[in-house]
Amino acid sequence: MIWFFPVILIGGLFSTLLGYLVMLFMIFFLTLSYFRGRFWCTNLCPRGAFLDIVLKKFSLRKRIPALFLSKQFKWTVFFAFMIFFILQMVTAEKTLFAVGFVFIKICLLTSIISIVLGVPIHERVWCRFCPMGTLQGKISSLNKSK
């Protein structure tokens, strides 16, 4: 899935409709997480593949600070990104392209954060508090039959 990472980040700048593909993936994998947990994170996340294959070569691979591992931090980041997402949706022009670009902007922002933190700390530090992974974990915990 690493090929999907540059397609969305670079291609999304030229065709914001790719943002809808991101949205569809998010909906599908959030639904799947009820049955399979964080399957997306472990097996299919394009950013995770990029972090493992590319950023790992540049990362200092230090111990991840306790702050990034705390539930409070994870949920703070989750709610901050939800507020950012909602504000972006409310202020975006109500066109197909503008709404698609909201998803591209979020991918760009989270990718920049993952790279900026991944080099000096650990390539997968972002994954410890990724809003998508946090939500997948919560949805997975709702399935008592697992």
PDB file of C-alpha atoms in Angstrom:
ATOM      1  CA  MET A   1       0.000   0.000   0.000  1.00  0.00           C
ATOM      2  CA  ILE A   2       3.002   2.337   0.088  1.00  0.00           C
ATOM      3  CA  TRP A   3       2.221   3.396  -3.504  1.00  0.00           C
ATOM      4  CA  PHE A   4      -1.062   4.894  -2.262  1.00  0.00           C
ATOM      5  CA  PHE A   5       0.781   7.376  -0.010  1.00  0.00           C
ATOM      6  CA  PRO A   6       2.342   9.557  -2.754  1.00  0.00           C
ATOM      7  CA  VAL A   7      -0.717   9.135  -4.970  1.00  0.00           C
ATOM      8  CA  ILE A   8      -2.882  10.794  -2.328  1.00  0.00           C
ATOM      9  CA  LEU A   9      -0.386  13.378  -1.090  1.00  0.00           C
ATOM     10  CA  ILE A  10       0.932  14.516  -4.456  1.00  0.00           C
ATOM     11  CA  GLY A  11      -1.979  13.560  -6.681  1.00  0.00           C
ATOM     12  CA  GLY A  12      -4.417  15.133  -4.232  1.00  0.00           C
ATOM     13  CA  LEU A  13      -2.834  18.523  -4.800  1.00  0.00           C
ATOM     14  CA  PHE A  14      -3.786  18.254  -8.479  1.00  0.00           C
ATOM     15  CA  SER A  15      -7.031  16.320  -8.161  1.00  0.00           C
ATOM     16  CA  THR A  16      -8.768  17.001  -4.879  1.00  0.00           C
ATOM     17  CA  LEU A  17     -11.361  14.385  -5.762  1.00  0.00           C
ATOM     18  CA  LEU A  18      -8.807  11.855  -4.476  1.00  0.00           C
ATOM     19  CA  GLY A  19      -9.882  13.074  -1.042  1.00  0.00           C
ATOM     20  CA  TYR A  20     -13.094  11.117  -1.508  1.00  0.00           C
ATOM     21  CA  LEU A  21     -11.053   7.959  -1.919  1.00  0.00           C
ATOM     22  CA  VAL A  22      -9.497   8.713   1.475  1.00  0.00           C
ATOM     23  CA  MET A  23     -12.970   9.165   2.929  1.00  0.00           C
ATOM     24  CA  LEU A  24     -14.158   5.849   1.497  1.00  0.00           C
ATOM     25  CA  PHE A  25     -11.111   4.029   2.871  1.00  0.00           C
ATOM     26  CA  MET A  26     -11.690   5.594   6.285  1.00  0.00           C
ATOM     27  CA  ILE A  27     -15.339   4.528   6.374  1.00  0.00           C
ATOM     28  CA  PHE A  28     -14.551   0.995   5.185  1.00  0.00           C
ATOM     29  CA  PHE A  29     -11.710   0.415   7.627  1.00  0.00           C
ATOM     30  CA  LEU A  30     -13.505   1.978  10.571  1.00  0.00           C
ATOM     31  CA  THR A  31     -16.334  -0.468   9.873  1.00  0.00           C
ATOM     32  CA  LEU A  32     -13.876  -3.349   9.501  1.00  0.00           C
ATOM     33  CA  SER A  33     -12.238  -2.425  12.808  1.00  0.00           C
ATOM     34  CA  TYR A  34     -15.333  -3.604  14.666  1.00  0.00           C
ATOM     35  CA  PHE A  35     -14.542  -7.121  13.500  1.00  0.00           C
ATOM     36  CA  ARG A  36     -10.767  -7.060  12.935  1.00  0.00           C
ATOM     37  CA  GLY A  37      -9.414  -4.438  15.365  1.00  0.00           C
ATOM     38  CA  ARG A  38      -6.643  -2.231  14.073  1.00  0.00           C
ATOM     39  CA  PHE A  39      -6.182  -4.395  10.971  1.00  0.00           C
ATOM     40  CA  TRP A  40      -5.765  -1.276   8.824  1.00  0.00           C
ATOM     41  CA  CYS A  41      -2.935   0.065  10.982  1.00  0.00           C
ATOM     42  CA  THR A  42      -1.045  -3.191  11.110  1.00  0.00           C
ATOM     43  CA  ASN A  43      -1.465  -4.374   7.532  1.00  0.00           C
ATOM     44  CA  LEU A  44      -2.667  -1.727   5.104  1.00  0.00           C
ATOM     45  CA  CYS A  45      -1.926   1.832   6.202  1.00  0.00           C
ATOM     46  CA  PRO A  46       0.018   3.564   3.399  1.00  0.00           C
ATOM     47  CA  ARG A  47       1.551   6.054   5.838  1.00  0.00           C
ATOM     48  CA  GLY A  48       2.633   3.184   8.099  1.00  0.00           C
ATOM     49  CA  ALA A  49       4.303   1.488   5.127  1.00  0.00           C
ATOM     50  CA  PHE A  50       6.080   4.756   4.270  1.00  0.00           C
ATOM     51  CA  LEU A  51       7.230   5.141   7.864  1.00  0.00           C
ATOM     52  CA  ASP A  52       8.500   1.543   7.991  1.00  0.00           C
ATOM     53  CA  ILE A  53      10.201   1.503   4.608  1.00  0.00           C
ATOM     54  CA  VAL A  54      11.408   5.065   4.059  1.00  0.00           C
ATOM     55  CA  LEU A  55      11.441   7.066   7.282  1.00  0.00           C
ATOM     56  CA  LYS A  56      13.002   4.228   9.274  1.00  0.00           C
ATOM     57  CA  LYS A  57      16.247   4.895   7.361  1.00  0.00           C
ATOM     58  CA  PHE A  58      16.388   8.455   8.729  1.00  0.00           C
ATOM     59  CA  SER A  59      14.887   7.999  12.181  1.00  0.00           C
ATOM     60  CA  LEU A  60      17.027   8.159  15.309  1.00  0.00           C
ATOM     61  CA  ARG A  61      14.828   5.333  16.671  1.00  0.00           C
ATOM     62  CA  LYS A  62      14.750   6.593  20.253  1.00  0.00           C
ATOM     63  CA  ARG A  63      12.395   5.347  22.921  1.00  0.00           C
ATOM     64  CA  ILE A  64       8.948   6.883  22.408  1.00  0.00           C
ATOM     65  CA  PRO A  65       8.284   9.391  25.226  1.00  0.00           C
ATOM     66  CA  ALA A  66       5.585   8.432  27.731  1.00  0.00           C
ATOM     67  CA  LEU A  67       3.522  11.491  26.755  1.00  0.00           C
ATOM     68  CA  PHE A  68       2.880  10.030  23.291  1.00  0.00           C
ATOM     69  CA  LEU A  69       1.811   6.709  24.812  1.00  0.00           C
ATOM     70  CA  SER A  70      -0.782   8.096  27.232  1.00  0.00           C
ATOM     71  CA  LYS A  71      -4.506   7.677  26.624  1.00  0.00           C
ATOM     72  CA  GLN A  72      -5.099  11.299  27.557  1.00  0.00           C
ATOM     73  CA  PHE A  73      -2.717  12.485  24.833  1.00  0.00           C
ATOM     74  CA  LYS A  74      -4.246  10.103  22.264  1.00  0.00           C
ATOM     75  CA  TRP A  75      -7.747  11.374  22.925  1.00  0.00           C
ATOM     76  CA  THR A  76      -6.621  15.003  23.044  1.00  0.00           C
ATOM     77  CA  VAL A  77      -5.085  14.594  19.584  1.00  0.00           C
ATOM     78  CA  PHE A  78      -8.208  12.783  18.381  1.00  0.00           C
ATOM     79  CA  PHE A  79     -10.559  15.557  19.517  1.00  0.00           C
ATOM     80  CA  ALA A  80      -8.224  18.286  18.230  1.00  0.00           C
ATOM     81  CA  PHE A  81      -8.264  16.664  14.794  1.00  0.00           C
ATOM     82  CA  MET A  82     -12.042  16.255  14.913  1.00  0.00           C
ATOM     83  CA  ILE A  83     -12.414  19.970  15.689  1.00  0.00           C
ATOM     84  CA  PHE A  84      -9.971  20.784  12.871  1.00  0.00           C
ATOM     85  CA  PHE A  85     -11.908  18.512  10.496  1.00  0.00           C
ATOM     86  CA  ILE A  86     -15.282  19.998  11.424  1.00  0.00           C
ATOM     87  CA  LEU A  87     -13.988  23.571  11.081  1.00  0.00           C
ATOM     88  CA  GLN A  88     -12.489  22.722   7.698  1.00  0.00           C
ATOM     89  CA  MET A  89     -15.782  21.194   6.514  1.00  0.00           C
ATOM     90  CA  VAL A  90     -17.839  24.131   7.769  1.00  0.00           C
ATOM     91  CA  THR A  91     -15.580  26.755   6.204  1.00  0.00           C
ATOM     92  CA  ALA A  92     -14.941  24.916   2.926  1.00  0.00           C
ATOM     93  CA  GLU A  93     -16.829  26.054  -0.112  1.00  0.00           C
ATOM     94  CA  LYS A  94     -19.678  23.680  -0.711  1.00  0.00           C
ATOM     95  CA  THR A  95     -18.168  22.262  -3.879  1.00  0.00           C
ATOM     96  CA  LEU A  96     -17.067  18.728  -4.659  1.00  0.00           C
ATOM     97  CA  PHE A  97     -13.454  19.831  -5.006  1.00  0.00           C
ATOM     98  CA  ALA A  98     -13.293  21.897  -1.795  1.00  0.00           C
ATOM     99  CA  VAL A  99     -14.747  19.109   0.332  1.00  0.00           C
ATOM    100  CA  GLY A 100     -12.354  16.574  -1.213  1.00  0.00           C
ATOM    101  CA  PHE A 101      -9.468  18.907  -0.454  1.00  0.00           C
ATOM    102  CA  VAL A 102     -10.348  18.837   3.265  1.00  0.00           C
ATOM    103  CA  PHE A 103      -9.345  15.157   3.328  1.00  0.00           C
ATOM    104  CA  ILE A 104      -6.175  15.890   1.365  1.00  0.00           C
ATOM    105  CA  LYS A 105      -5.237  18.671   3.828  1.00  0.00           C
ATOM    106  CA  ILE A 106      -5.710  16.320   6.767  1.00  0.00           C
ATOM    107  CA  CYS A 107      -3.507  13.700   5.076  1.00  0.00           C
ATOM    108  CA  LEU A 108      -0.840  16.330   4.409  1.00  0.00           C
ATOM    109  CA  LEU A 109      -0.950  17.668   7.955  1.00  0.00           C
ATOM    110  CA  THR A 110      -0.768  14.243   9.590  1.00  0.00           C
ATOM    111  CA  SER A 111       2.017  13.196   7.227  1.00  0.00           C
ATOM    112  CA  ILE A 112       4.072  16.272   8.068  1.00  0.00           C
ATOM    113  CA  ILE A 113       3.575  15.622  11.788  1.00  0.00           C
ATOM    114  CA  SER A 114       4.573  11.962  11.386  1.00  0.00           C
ATOM    115  CA  ILE A 115       7.777  12.924   9.545  1.00  0.00           C
ATOM    116  CA  VAL A 116       8.709  15.810  11.859  1.00  0.00           C
ATOM    117  CA  LEU A 117       8.322  13.581  14.933  1.00  0.00           C
ATOM    118  CA  GLY A 118       9.533  10.397  13.252  1.00  0.00           C
ATOM    119  CA  VAL A 119      13.044  11.564  12.403  1.00  0.00           C
ATOM    120  CA  PRO A 120      14.207  12.747  15.857  1.00  0.00           C
ATOM    121  CA  ILE A 121      12.212  10.192  17.897  1.00  0.00           C
ATOM    122  CA  HIS A 122      11.000   6.999  16.220  1.00  0.00           C
ATOM    123  CA  GLU A 123       9.569   6.364  12.764  1.00  0.00           C
ATOM    124  CA  ARG A 124       6.295   5.004  14.184  1.00  0.00           C
ATOM    125  CA  VAL A 125       5.751   7.568  16.948  1.00  0.00           C
ATOM    126  CA  TRP A 126       2.770   9.015  15.040  1.00  0.00           C
ATOM    127  CA  CYS A 127       1.083   5.602  15.059  1.00  0.00           C
ATOM    128  CA  ARG A 128       0.948   5.645  18.860  1.00  0.00           C
ATOM    129  CA  PHE A 129      -1.578   8.502  18.823  1.00  0.00           C
ATOM    130  CA  CYS A 130      -2.960   8.525  15.264  1.00  0.00           C
ATOM    131  CA  PRO A 131      -6.629   9.609  15.412  1.00  0.00           C
ATOM    132  CA  MET A 132      -7.649   6.884  12.947  1.00  0.00           C
ATOM    133  CA  GLY A 133      -5.920   4.192  15.026  1.00  0.00           C
ATOM    134  CA  THR A 134      -7.401   5.596  18.246  1.00  0.00           C
ATOM    135  CA  LEU A 135     -10.897   5.410  16.789  1.00  0.00           C
ATOM    136  CA  GLN A 136     -10.299   1.932  15.378  1.00  0.00           C
ATOM    137  CA  GLY A 137      -9.191   0.717  18.797  1.00  0.00           C
ATOM    138  CA  LYS A 138     -12.306   2.145  20.411  1.00  0.00           C
ATOM    139  CA  ILE A 139     -14.635   0.666  17.777  1.00  0.00           C
ATOM    140  CA  SER A 140     -12.891  -2.699  18.130  1.00  0.00           C
ATOM    141  CA  SER A 141     -13.459  -2.667  21.887  1.00  0.00           C
ATOM    142  CA  LEU A 142     -17.213  -2.423  21.283  1.00  0.00           C
ATOM    143  CA  ASN A 143     -17.240  -5.926  19.813  1.00  0.00           C
ATOM    144  CA  LYS A 144     -17.525  -8.123  22.899  1.00  0.00           C
ATOM    145  CA  SER A 145     -17.508 -11.358  20.858  1.00  0.00           C
ATOM    146  CA  LYS A 146     -13.845 -11.097  19.839  1.00  0.00           C
TER     147      LYS A 146
END
